Coordinates of C-alpha atoms in Angstrom, one line a residue:
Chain A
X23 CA 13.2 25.1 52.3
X24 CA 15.2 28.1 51.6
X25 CA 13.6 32.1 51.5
X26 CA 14.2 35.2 50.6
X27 CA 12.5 38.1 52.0
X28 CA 12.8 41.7 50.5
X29 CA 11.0 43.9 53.4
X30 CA 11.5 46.8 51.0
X31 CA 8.5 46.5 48.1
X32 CA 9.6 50.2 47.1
X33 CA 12.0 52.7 47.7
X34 CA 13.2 56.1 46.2
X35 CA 16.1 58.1 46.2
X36 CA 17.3 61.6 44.9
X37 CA 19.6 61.0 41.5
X38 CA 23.4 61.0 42.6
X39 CA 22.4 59.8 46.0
X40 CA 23.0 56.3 47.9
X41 CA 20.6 53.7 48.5
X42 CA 20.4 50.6 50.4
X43 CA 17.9 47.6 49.7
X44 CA 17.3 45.2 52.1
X45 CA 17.5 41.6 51.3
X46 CA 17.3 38.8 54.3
X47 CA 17.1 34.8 53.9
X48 CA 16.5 31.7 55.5
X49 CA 18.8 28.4 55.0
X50 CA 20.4 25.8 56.9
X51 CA 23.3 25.1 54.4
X52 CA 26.6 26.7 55.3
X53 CA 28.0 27.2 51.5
X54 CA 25.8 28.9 49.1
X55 CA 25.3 31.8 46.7
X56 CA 23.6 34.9 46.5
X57 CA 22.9 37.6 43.8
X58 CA 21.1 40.8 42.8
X59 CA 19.3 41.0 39.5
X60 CA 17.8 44.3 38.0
X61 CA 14.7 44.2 35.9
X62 CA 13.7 47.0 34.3
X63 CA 10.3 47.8 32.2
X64 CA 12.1 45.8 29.5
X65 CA 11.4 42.7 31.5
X66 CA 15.1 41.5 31.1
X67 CA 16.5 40.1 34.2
X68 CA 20.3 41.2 34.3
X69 CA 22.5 40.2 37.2
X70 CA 24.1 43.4 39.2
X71 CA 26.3 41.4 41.8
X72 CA 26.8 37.9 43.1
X73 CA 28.5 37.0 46.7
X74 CA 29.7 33.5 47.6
X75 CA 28.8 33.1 51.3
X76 CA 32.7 31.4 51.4
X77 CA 34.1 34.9 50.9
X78 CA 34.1 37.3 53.9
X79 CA 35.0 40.3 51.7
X80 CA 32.0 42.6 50.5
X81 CA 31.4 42.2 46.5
X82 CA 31.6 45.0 44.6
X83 CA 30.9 46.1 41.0
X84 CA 31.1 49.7 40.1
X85 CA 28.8 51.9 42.1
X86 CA 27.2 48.4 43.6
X87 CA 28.1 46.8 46.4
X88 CA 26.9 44.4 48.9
X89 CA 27.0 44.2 52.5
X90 CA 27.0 40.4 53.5
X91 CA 26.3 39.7 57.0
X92 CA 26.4 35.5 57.2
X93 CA 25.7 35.3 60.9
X94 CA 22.7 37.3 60.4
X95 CA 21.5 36.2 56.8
X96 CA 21.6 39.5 55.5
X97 CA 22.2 40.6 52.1
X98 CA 22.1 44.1 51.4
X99 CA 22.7 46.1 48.5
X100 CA 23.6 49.3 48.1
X101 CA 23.9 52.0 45.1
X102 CA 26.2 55.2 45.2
X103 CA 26.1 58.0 42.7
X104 CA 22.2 57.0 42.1
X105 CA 21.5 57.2 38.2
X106 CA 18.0 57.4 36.5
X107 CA 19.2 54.3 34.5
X108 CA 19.1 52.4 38.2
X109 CA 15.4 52.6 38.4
X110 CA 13.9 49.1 38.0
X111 CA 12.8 46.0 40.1
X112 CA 15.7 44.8 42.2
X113 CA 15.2 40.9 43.3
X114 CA 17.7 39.5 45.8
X115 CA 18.2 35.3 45.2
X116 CA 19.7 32.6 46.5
X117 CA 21.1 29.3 45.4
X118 CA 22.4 26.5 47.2
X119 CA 26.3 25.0 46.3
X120 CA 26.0 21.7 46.4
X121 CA 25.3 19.9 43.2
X122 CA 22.4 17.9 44.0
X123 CA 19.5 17.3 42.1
X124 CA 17.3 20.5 42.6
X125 CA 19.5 22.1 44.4
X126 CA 20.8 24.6 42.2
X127 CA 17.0 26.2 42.2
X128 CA 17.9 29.9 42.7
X129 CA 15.0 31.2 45.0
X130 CA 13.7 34.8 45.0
X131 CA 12.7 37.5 46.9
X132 CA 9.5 39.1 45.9
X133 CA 11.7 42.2 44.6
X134 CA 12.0 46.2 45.4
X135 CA 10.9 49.1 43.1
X136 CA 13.3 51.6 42.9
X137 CA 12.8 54.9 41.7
X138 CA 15.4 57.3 41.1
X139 CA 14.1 61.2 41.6
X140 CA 15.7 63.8 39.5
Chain B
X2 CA 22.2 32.3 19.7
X3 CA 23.7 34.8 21.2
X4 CA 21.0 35.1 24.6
X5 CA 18.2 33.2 25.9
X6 CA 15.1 33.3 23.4
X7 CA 11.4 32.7 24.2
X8 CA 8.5 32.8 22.0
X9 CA 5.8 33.9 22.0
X10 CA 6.6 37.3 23.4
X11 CA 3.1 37.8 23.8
X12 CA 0.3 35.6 24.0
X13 CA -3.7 35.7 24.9
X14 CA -6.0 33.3 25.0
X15 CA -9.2 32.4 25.6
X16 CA -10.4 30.9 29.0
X17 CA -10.4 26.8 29.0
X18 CA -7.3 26.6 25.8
X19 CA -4.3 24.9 26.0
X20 CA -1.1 27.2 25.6
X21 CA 2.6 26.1 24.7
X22 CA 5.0 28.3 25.7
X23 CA 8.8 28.0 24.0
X24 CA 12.5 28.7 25.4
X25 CA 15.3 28.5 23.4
X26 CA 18.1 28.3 26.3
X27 CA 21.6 29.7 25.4
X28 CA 23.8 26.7 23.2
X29 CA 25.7 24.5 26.3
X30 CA 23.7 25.4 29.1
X31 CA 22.3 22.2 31.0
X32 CA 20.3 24.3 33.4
X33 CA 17.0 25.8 32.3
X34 CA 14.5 27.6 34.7
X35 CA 10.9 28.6 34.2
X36 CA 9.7 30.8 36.7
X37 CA 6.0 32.5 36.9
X38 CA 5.9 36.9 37.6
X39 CA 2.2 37.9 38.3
X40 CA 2.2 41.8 37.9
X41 CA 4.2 43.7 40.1
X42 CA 5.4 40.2 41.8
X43 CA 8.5 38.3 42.3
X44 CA 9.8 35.4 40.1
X45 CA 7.9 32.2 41.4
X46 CA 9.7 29.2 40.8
X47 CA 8.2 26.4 38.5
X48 CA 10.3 23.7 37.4
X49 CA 14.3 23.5 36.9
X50 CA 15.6 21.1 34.7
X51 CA 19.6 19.7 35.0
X52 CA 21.2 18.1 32.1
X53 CA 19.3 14.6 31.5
X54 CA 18.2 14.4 35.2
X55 CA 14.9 14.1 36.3
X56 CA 13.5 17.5 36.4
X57 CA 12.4 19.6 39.6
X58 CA 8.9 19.8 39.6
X59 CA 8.3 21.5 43.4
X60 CA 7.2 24.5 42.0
X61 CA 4.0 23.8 39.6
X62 CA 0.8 24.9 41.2
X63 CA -1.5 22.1 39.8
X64 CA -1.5 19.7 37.0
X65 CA -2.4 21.8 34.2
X66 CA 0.7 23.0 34.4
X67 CA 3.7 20.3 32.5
X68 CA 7.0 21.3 30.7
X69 CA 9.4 18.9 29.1
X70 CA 13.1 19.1 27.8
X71 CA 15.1 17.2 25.5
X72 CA 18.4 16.7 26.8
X73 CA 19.8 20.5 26.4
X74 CA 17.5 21.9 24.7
X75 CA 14.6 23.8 24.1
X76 CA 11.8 23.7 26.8
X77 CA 8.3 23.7 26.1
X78 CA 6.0 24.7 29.1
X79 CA 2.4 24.0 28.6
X80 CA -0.4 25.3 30.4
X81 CA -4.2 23.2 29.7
X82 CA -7.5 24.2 31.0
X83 CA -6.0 27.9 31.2
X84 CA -7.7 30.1 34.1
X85 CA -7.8 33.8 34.4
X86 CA -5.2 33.2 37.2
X87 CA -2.5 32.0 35.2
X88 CA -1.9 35.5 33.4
X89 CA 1.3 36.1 34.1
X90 CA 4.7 36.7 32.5
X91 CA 6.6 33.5 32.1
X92 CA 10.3 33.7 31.9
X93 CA 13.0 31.3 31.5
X94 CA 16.6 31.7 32.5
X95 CA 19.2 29.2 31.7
X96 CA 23.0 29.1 33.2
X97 CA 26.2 26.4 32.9
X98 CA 26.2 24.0 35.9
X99 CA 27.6 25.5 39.4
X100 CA 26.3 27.0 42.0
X101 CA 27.6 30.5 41.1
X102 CA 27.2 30.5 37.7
X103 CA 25.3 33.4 36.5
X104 CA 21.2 32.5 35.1
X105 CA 20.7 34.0 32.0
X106 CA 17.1 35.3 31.4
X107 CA 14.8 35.8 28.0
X108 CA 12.5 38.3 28.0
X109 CA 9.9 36.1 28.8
X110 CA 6.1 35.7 27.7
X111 CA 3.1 37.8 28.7
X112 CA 0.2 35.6 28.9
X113 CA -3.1 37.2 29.3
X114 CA -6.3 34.7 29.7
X115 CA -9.4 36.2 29.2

C-alpha cells in the first residue's frame, strides 16, 4: 500500500522568507501523481501544486514550487516571499495513474503547520 | 452548484445515536471521497466511490461506519452506535476521473459525540 510521510508536524518562518516542507512516499508504481493542498482554519482544502511523476521538470505556481526527486521519493515544497496568508496545514498526497478500481484513492500525509512570523 | 457542499456543517450528538452525514459533490464528478480529520490530524481515508462501480471500502474502521451513492450523486455517510472516538471532522472531496485531476473539497462536518 502506498504512504506518505510528512516528517515536519510544524514549521515557522519569518514573513517574506523561504520555506521548505518535507514530504516523502512509499509506492511501487512507476506513473503516479502527487499534490500539495493548503488548509487553513477555514477547514477548506485548496490544492497549491500538483507534479506528475512522468515530468522531470520541477512544478511551479507563483511563489510555490516543488522539488521532485523520483529516485528518492521525495516531494518537497517550497515557499518564497513567505506571506501571513501562507499560514495553514500543508498535506502532501499521492494518487496512483492507472484507472483501476480504487486506485485513484489519493493518500495523505499527516500534514505540516506552518506559521508565518511577522 | 458552484463547489462541493456538505451538510451539516456542524453536528453533536449524543453517545450510542445514529448520525447521517450529507455531500453534495460538484454536478459531473464520478469520484467522491470521504475522508476522516481527528483534531490536528491528517485526512484518513474512508471510502472512495467511482462512477457506478463498486465502492472502495479499505478505509472504514469498523462496521458502524456505511456510506452509499446513487450513481453521481449525493453521498450519505452514516455513522450508528456513535462513540466518543468518532468526533472528528468529516470531509468529502469530489474530482472528474484521472489520475491528475484536481479533488475538490467541502468544508466538511464537525462532529462532536458526547
Amino acid at each position: 500500500a502506498q504512504t506518505v510521510t510528512q516528517s515536519q508536524p510544524e514549521m515557522s518562518v519569518q514573513e517574506a522568507e523561504t520555506v521548505t516542507l518535507s514530504c516523502t512516499y512509499d509506492t511501487s508504481e512507476s506513473d503516479y501523481y502527487l499534490f500539495w493542498y493548503k488548509q487553513p482554519p477555514s477547514r477548506q482544502m485548496i490544492l497549491v501544486i500538483r507534479q506528475e511523476a512522468y515530468k522531470q521538470q520541477n512544478a511551479t505556481e507563483n511563489r510555490f514550487s516543488v522539488n521532485f526527486q523520483k529516485a528518492a521519493k521525495s516531494f518537497s515544497l517550497k515557499i518564497s516571499d513567505s506571506q501571513l496568508g501562507d499560514a495553514a496545514m500543508y498535506f502532501c498526497a499521492y494518487r496512483p495513474q492507472y484507472l483501476l478500481q480504487g486506485a485513484q484513492k489519493l493518500v495523505f500525509g499527516q500534514g505540516t503547520r506552518l506559521t508565518i512570523n511577522p | 452548484g458552484a463547489g462541493v457542499s456538505q451538510s451539516p456543517s456542524n453536528k453533536v450528538t449524543e453517545k450510542g445515536k445514529d448520525v447521517e452525514l450529507r455531500c453534495d459533490p460538484i454536478s459531473g464528478h464520478t469520484a467522491l471521497y470521504w475522508y476522516r480529520q481527528r483534531l490536528g490530524q491528517g485526512l484518513e481515508f474512508l471510502i472512495y466511490f467511482q462512477g457506478n462501480s463498486a465502492p472502495d471500502k479499505s478505509g472504514l474502521p469498523s462496521d458502524r461506519f456505511s456510506a452509499e451513492r446513487t450513481g453521481e450523486s449525493v453521498s450519505t455517510l452514516t455513522i450508528q452506535r456513535t462513540q466518543q472516538e468518532d468526533s472528528a471532522v468529516y470531509l468529502c472531496a469530489s474530482s472528474l476521473w484521472g489520475g491528475n485531476t484536481e479533488a475538490f473539497f467541502g468544508q466538511g462536518t464537525r462532529l462532536t459525540v458526547v
